[in-house]
PDB file of C-alpha atoms in Angstrom:
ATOM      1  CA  UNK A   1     122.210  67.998 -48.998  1.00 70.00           C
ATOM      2  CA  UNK A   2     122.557  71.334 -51.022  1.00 82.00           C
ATOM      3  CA  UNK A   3     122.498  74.169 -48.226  1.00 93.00           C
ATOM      4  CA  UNK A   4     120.231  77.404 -48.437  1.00 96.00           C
ATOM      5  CA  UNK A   5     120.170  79.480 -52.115  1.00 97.00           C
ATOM      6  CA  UNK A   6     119.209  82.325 -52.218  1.00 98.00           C
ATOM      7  CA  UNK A   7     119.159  84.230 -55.509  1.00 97.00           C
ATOM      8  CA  UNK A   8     120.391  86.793 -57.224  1.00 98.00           C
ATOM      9  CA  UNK A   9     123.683  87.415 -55.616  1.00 97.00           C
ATOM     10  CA  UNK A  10     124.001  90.927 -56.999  1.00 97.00           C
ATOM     11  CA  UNK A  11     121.736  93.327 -57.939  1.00 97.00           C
ATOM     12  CA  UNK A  12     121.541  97.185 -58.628  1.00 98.00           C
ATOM     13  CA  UNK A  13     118.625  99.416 -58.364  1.00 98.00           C
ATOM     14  CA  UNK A  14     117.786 103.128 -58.297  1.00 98.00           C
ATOM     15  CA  UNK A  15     115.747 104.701 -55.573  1.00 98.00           C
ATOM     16  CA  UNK A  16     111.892 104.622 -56.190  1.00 98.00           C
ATOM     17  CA  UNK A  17     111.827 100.786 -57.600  1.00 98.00           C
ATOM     18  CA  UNK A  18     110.982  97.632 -55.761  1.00 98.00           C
ATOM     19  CA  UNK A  19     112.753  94.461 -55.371  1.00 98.00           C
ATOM     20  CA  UNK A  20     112.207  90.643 -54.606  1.00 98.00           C
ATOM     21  CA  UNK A  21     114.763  88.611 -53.555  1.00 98.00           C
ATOM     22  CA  UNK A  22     114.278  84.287 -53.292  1.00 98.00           C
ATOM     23  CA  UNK A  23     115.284  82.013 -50.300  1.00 98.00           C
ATOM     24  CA  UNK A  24     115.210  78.415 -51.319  1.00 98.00           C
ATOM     25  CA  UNK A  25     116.002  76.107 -47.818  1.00 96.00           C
ATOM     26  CA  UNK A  26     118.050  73.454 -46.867  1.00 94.00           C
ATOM     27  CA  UNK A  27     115.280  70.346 -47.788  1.00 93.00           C
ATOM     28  CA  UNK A  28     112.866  69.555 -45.316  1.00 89.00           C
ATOM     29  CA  UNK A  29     113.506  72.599 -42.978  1.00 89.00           C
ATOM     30  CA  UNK A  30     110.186  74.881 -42.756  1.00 88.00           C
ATOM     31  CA  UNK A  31     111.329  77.804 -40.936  1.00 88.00           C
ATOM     32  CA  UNK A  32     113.016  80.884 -42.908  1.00 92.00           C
ATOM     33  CA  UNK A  33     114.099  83.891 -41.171  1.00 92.00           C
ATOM     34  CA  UNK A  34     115.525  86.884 -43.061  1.00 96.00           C
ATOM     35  CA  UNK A  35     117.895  89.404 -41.853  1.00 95.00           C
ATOM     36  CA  UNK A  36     119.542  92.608 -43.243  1.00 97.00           C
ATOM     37  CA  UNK A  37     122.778  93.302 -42.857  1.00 96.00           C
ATOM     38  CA  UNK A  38     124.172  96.812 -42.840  1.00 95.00           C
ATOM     39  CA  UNK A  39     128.028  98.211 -41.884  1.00 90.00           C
ATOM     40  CA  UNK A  40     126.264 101.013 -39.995  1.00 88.00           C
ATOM     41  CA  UNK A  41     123.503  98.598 -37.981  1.00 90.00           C
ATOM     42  CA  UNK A  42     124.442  95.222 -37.876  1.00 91.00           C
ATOM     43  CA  UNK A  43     122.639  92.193 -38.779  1.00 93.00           C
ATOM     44  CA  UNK A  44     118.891  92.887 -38.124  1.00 93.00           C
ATOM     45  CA  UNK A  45     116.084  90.974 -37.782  1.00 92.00           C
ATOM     46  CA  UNK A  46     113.384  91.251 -40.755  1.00 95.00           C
ATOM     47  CA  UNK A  47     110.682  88.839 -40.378  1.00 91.00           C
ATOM     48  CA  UNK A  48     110.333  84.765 -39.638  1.00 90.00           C
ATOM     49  CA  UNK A  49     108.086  82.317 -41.894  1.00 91.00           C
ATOM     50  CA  UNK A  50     106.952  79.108 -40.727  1.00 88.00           C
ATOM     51  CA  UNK A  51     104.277  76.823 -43.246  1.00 88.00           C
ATOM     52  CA  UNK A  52     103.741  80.090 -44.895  1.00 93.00           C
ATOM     53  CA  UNK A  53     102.989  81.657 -41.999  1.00 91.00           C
ATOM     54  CA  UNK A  54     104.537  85.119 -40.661  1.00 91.00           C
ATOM     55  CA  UNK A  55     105.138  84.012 -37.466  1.00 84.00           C
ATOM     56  CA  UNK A  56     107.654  86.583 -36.197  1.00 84.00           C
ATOM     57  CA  UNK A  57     108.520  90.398 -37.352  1.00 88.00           C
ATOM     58  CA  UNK A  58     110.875  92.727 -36.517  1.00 89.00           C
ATOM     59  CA  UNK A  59     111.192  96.883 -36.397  1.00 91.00           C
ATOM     60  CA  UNK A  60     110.944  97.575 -40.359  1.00 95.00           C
ATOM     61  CA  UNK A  61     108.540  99.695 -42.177  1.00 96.00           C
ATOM     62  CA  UNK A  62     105.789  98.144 -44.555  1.00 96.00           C
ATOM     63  CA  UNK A  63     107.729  98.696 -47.440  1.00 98.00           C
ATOM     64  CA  UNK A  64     109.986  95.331 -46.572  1.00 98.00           C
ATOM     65  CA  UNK A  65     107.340  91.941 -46.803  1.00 97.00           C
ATOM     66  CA  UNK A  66     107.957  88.397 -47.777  1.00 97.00           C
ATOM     67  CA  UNK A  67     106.009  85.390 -48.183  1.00 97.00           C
ATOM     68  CA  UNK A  68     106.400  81.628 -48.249  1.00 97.00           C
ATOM     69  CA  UNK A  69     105.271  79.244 -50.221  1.00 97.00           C
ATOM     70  CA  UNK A  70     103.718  75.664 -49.432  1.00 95.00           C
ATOM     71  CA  UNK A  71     107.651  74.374 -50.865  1.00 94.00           C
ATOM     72  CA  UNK A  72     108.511  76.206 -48.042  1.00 94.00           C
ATOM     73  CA  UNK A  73     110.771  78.609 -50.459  1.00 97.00           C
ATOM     74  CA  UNK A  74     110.436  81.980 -49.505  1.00 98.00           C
ATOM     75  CA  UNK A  75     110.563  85.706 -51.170  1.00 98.00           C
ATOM     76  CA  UNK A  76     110.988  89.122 -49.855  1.00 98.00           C
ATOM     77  CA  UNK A  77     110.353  92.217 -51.613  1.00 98.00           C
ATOM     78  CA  UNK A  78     111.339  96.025 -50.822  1.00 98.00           C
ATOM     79  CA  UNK A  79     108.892  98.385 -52.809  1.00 96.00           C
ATOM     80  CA  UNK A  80     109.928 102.508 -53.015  1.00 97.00           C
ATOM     81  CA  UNK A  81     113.523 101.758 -52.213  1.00 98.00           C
ATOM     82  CA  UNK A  82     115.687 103.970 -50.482  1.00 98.00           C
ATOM     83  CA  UNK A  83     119.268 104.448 -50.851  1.00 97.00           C
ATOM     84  CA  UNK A  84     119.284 103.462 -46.986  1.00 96.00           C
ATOM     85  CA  UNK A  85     118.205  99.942 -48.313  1.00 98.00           C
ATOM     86  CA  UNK A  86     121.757  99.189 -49.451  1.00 98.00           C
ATOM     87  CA  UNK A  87     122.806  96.095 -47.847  1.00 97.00           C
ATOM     88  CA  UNK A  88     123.460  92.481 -47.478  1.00 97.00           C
ATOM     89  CA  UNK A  89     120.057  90.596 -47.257  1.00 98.00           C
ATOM     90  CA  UNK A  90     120.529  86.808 -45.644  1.00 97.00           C
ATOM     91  CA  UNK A  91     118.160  84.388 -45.552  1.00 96.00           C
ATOM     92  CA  UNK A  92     118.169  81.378 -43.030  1.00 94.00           C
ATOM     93  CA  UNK A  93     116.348  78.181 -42.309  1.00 92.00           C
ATOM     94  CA  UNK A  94     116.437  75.615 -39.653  1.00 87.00           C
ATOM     95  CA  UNK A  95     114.973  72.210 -38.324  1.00 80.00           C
ATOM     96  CA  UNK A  96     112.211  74.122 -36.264  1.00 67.00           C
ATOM     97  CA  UNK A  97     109.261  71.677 -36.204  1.00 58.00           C
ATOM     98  CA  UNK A  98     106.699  74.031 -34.728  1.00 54.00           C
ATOM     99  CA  UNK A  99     107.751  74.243 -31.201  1.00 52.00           C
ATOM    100  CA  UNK A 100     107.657  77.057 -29.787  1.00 49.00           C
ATOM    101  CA  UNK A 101     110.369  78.957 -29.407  1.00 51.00           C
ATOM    102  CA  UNK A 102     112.403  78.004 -31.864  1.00 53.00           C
ATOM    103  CA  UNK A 103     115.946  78.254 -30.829  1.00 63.00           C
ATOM    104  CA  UNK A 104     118.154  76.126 -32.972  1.00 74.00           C
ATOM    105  CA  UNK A 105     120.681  76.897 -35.052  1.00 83.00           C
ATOM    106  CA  UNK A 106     120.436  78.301 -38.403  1.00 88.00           C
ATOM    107  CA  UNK A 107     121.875  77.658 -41.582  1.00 92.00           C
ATOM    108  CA  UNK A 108     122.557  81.059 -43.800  1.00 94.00           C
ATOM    109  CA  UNK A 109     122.898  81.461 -47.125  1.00 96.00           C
ATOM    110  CA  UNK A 110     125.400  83.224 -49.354  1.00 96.00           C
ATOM    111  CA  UNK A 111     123.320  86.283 -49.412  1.00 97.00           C
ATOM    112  CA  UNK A 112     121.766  89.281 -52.191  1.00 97.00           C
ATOM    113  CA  UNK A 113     123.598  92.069 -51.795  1.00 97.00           C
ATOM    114  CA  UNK A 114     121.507  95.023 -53.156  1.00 98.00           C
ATOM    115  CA  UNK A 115     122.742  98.325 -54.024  1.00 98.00           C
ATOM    116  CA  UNK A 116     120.497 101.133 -54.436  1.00 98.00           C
ATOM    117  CA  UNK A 117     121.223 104.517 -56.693  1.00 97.00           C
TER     118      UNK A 117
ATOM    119  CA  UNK B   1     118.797  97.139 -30.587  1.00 45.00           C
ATOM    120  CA  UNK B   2     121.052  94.707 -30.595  1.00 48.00           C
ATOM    121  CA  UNK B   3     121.160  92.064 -27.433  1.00 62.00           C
ATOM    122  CA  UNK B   4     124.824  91.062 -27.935  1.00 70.00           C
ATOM    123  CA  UNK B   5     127.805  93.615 -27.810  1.00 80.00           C
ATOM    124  CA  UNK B   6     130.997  92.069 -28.868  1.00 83.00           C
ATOM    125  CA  UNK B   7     134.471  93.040 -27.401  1.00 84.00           C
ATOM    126  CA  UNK B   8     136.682  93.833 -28.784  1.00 91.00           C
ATOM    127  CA  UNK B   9     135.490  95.104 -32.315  1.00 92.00           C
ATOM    128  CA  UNK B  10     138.645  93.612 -33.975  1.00 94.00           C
ATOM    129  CA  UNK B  11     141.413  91.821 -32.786  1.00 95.00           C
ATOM    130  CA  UNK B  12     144.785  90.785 -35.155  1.00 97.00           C
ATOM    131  CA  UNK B  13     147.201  88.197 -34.339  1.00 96.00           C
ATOM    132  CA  UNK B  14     149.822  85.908 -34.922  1.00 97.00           C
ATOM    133  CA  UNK B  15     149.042  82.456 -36.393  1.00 97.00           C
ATOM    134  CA  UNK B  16     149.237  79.990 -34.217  1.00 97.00           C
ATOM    135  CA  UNK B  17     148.338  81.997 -31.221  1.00 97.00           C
ATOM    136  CA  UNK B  18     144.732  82.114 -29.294  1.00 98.00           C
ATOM    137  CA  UNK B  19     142.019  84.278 -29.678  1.00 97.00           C
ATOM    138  CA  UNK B  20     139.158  85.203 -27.371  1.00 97.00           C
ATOM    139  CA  UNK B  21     136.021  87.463 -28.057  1.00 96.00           C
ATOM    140  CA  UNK B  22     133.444  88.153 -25.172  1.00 96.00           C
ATOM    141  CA  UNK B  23     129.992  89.293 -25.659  1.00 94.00           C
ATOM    142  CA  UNK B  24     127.897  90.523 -23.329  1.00 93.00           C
ATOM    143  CA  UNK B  25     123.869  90.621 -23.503  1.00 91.00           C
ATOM    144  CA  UNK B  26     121.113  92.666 -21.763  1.00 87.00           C
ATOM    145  CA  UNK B  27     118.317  90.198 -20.798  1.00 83.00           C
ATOM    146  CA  UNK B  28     117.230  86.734 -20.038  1.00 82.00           C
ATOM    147  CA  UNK B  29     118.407  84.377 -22.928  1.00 82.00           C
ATOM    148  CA  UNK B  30     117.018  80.823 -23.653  1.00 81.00           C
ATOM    149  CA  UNK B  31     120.600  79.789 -25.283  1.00 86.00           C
ATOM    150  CA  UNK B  32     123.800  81.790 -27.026  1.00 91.00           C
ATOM    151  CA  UNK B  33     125.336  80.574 -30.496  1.00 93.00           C
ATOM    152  CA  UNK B  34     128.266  81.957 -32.111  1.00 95.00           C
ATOM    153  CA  UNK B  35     128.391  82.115 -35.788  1.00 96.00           C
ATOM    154  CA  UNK B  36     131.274  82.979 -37.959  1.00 97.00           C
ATOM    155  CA  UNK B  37     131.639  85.115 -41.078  1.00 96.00           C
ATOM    156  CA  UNK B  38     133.929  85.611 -44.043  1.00 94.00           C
ATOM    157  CA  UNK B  39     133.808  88.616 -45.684  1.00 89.00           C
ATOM    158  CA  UNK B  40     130.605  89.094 -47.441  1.00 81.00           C
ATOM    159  CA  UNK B  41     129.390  85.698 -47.576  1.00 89.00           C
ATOM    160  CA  UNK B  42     126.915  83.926 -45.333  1.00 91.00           C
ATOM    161  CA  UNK B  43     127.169  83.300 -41.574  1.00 94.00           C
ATOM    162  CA  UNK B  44     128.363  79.824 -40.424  1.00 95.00           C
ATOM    163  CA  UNK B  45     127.273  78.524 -37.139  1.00 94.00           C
ATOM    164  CA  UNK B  46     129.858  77.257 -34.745  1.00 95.00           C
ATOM    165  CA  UNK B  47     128.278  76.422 -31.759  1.00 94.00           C
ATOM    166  CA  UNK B  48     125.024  76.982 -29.517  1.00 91.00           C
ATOM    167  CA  UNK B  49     125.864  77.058 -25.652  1.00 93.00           C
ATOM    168  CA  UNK B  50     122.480  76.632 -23.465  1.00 89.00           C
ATOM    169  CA  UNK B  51     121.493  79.074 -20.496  1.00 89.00           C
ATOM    170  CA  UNK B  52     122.292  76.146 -18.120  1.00 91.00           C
ATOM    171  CA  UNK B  53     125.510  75.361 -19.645  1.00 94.00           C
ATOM    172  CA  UNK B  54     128.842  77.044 -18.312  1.00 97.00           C
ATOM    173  CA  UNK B  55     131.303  75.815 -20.666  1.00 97.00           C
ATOM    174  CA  UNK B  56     131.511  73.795 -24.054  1.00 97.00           C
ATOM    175  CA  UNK B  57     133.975  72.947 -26.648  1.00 96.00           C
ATOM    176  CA  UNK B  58     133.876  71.723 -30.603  1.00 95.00           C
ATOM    177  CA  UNK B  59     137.059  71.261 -32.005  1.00 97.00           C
ATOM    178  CA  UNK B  60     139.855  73.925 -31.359  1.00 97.00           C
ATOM    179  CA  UNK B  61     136.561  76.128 -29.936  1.00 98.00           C
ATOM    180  CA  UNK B  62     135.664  76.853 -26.438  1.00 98.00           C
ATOM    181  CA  UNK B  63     132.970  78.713 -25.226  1.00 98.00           C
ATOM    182  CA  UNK B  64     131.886  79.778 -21.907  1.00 98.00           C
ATOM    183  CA  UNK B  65     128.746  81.129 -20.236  1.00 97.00           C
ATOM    184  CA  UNK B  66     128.224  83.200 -17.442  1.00 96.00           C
ATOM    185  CA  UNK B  67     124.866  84.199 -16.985  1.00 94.00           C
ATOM    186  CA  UNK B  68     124.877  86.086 -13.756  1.00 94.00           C
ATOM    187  CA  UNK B  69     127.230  88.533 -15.658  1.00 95.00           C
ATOM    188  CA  UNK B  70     125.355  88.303 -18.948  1.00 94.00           C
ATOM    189  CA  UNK B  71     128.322  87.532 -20.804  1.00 95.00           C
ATOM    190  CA  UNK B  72     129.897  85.045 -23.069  1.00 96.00           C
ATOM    191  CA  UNK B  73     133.473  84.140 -24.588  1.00 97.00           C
ATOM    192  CA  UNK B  74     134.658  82.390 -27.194  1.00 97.00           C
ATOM    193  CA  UNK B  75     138.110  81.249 -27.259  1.00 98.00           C
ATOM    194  CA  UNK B  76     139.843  79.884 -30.379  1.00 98.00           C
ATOM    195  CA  UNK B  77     142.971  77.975 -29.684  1.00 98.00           C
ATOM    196  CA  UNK B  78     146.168  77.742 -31.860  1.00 98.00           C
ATOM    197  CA  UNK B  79     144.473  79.496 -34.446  1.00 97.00           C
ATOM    198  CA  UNK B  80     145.117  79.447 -38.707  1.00 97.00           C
ATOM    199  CA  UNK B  81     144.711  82.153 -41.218  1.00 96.00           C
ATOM    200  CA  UNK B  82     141.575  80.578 -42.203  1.00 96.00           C
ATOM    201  CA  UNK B  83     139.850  81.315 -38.954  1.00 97.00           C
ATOM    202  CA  UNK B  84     140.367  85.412 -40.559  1.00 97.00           C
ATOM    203  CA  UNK B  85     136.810  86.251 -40.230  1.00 97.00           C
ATOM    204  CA  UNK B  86     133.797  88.207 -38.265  1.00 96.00           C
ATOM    205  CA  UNK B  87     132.771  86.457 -35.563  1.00 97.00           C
ATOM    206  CA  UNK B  88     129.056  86.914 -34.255  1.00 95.00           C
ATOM    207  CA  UNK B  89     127.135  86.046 -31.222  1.00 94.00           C
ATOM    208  CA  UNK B  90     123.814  86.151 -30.920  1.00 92.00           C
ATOM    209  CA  UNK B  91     121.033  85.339 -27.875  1.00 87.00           C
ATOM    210  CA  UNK B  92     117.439  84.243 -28.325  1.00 77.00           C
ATOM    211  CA  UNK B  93     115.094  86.497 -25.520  1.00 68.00           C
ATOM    212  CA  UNK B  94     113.319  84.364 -23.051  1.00 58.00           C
ATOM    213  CA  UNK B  95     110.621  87.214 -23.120  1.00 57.00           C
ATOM    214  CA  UNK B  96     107.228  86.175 -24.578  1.00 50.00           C
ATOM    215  CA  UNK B  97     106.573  86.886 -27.758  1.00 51.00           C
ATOM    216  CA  UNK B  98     109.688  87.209 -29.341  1.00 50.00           C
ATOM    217  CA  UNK B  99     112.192  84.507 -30.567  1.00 59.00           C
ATOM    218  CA  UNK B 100     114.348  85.980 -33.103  1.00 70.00           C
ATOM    219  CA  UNK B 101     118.043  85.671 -32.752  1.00 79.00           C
ATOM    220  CA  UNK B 102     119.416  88.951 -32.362  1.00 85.00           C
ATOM    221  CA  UNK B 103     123.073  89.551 -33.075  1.00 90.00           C
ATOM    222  CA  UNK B 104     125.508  91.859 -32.069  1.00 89.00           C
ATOM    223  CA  UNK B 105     127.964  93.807 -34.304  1.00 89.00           C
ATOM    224  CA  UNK B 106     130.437  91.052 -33.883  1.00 92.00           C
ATOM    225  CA  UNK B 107     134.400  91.153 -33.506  1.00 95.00           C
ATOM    226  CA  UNK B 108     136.795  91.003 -36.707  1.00 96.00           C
ATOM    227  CA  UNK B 109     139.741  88.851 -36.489  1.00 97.00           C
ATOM    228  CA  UNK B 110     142.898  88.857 -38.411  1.00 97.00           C
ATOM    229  CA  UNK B 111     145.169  85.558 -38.381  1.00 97.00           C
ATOM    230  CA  UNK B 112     148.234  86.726 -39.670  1.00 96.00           C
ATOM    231  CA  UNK B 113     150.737  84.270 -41.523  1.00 94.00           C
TER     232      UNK B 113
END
């Protein structure tokens, strides 16, 4: 079973442009979190999708949204980027089947890492 | 904020010898996983301890729960250079309204040769 991909890897940007970055999940899972990852904060919490539904959010401003599609893939996109927006975005799925809470595990992917100039 | 606080912040040792990490959390938590992380790649889930569990193992892993202190360790036993990594815990609130897992800044271990 081929795990979760998220594309691109690597990318470079300069402060004012936007960005989208893909999540594809493991097959069959439904749920997609995404998380940034910074040296100075941690991993944090972005947002949840569930049936292309934002089902859970965390403390970022408006520039950061995402979507997901009825395949279940998901995007997320950082408009006016700041040089603060440097980091290692991950993207995870899991088995969730619509119970809530979900509390499994999840299963990341390699990651974007986005640098911003 | 972040619910888990990892101690210590790195650790370095021998190959061969064990390691253990403890976290400690602020509020109720429906479970506590660990996850593992090489350097700049994904995270890797290694194992998911519930709030009514004291104690579970997987392998050369053992981790233990003590809820009354709000606390968690994870002990890795004759360990490799492979296991080099960041290790991560991170609790799911038991508040309504809010299931994300929340991580702390997790603990970076060094297996040396």
């Amino acid at each position: 079973k081929a795990g979760v991909t998220q594309t691109p890897r690597y990318l470079i940007k300069t402060r004012g442009q936007q960005v989208t970055l893909s999540c594809s999940p493991i097959s069959g899972h439904r749920s997609v979190s995404w998380y940034q990852q910074t040296p100075g904060q941690g991993l944090q919490f972005l947002f949840e999708y569930f049936s292309e539904t934002q089902r859970n959010k965390g403390n970022f401003p408006g520039r950061f949204s995402g979507r997901q599609f009825s395949n279940s893939r998901s995007e997320m996109n950082v408009s006016t980027l700041e040089l603060g927006d440097s980091a290692l975005y991950l993207c995870a799925s899991s088995t969730d089947r619509g119970l809530y809470p979900n509390t499994g595990e999840l299963f990341f992917g390699e990651g974007s890492r986005l640098t911003v100039l | 904020s972040q619910q888990g606080e990892e101690d210590p912040q790195a650790l370095s040792i021998q190959e061969g010898e064990n390691a253990t990490m403890n976290c400690s959390y602020k509020t109720s938590i429906n479970n506590l996983q660990w996850y593992r992380q090489n350097s700049g790649r994904g995270l890797v889930h290694l194992i998911l301890i519930r709030s009514n569990e004291r104690e579970k193992h997987s392998g050369r892993l053992r981790v233990t729960l003590d809820t009354s202190k709000k606390s968690s360790s994870l002990l890795i036993t004759a360990s490799r250079a492979a296991d080099t990594a960041s290790y991560f815990c991170a609790t799911i609130f038991t508040g309504a309204g809010s299931y994300q897992l929340t991580f702390g800044k997790g603990t970076k271990l060094s297996v040396i040769p």
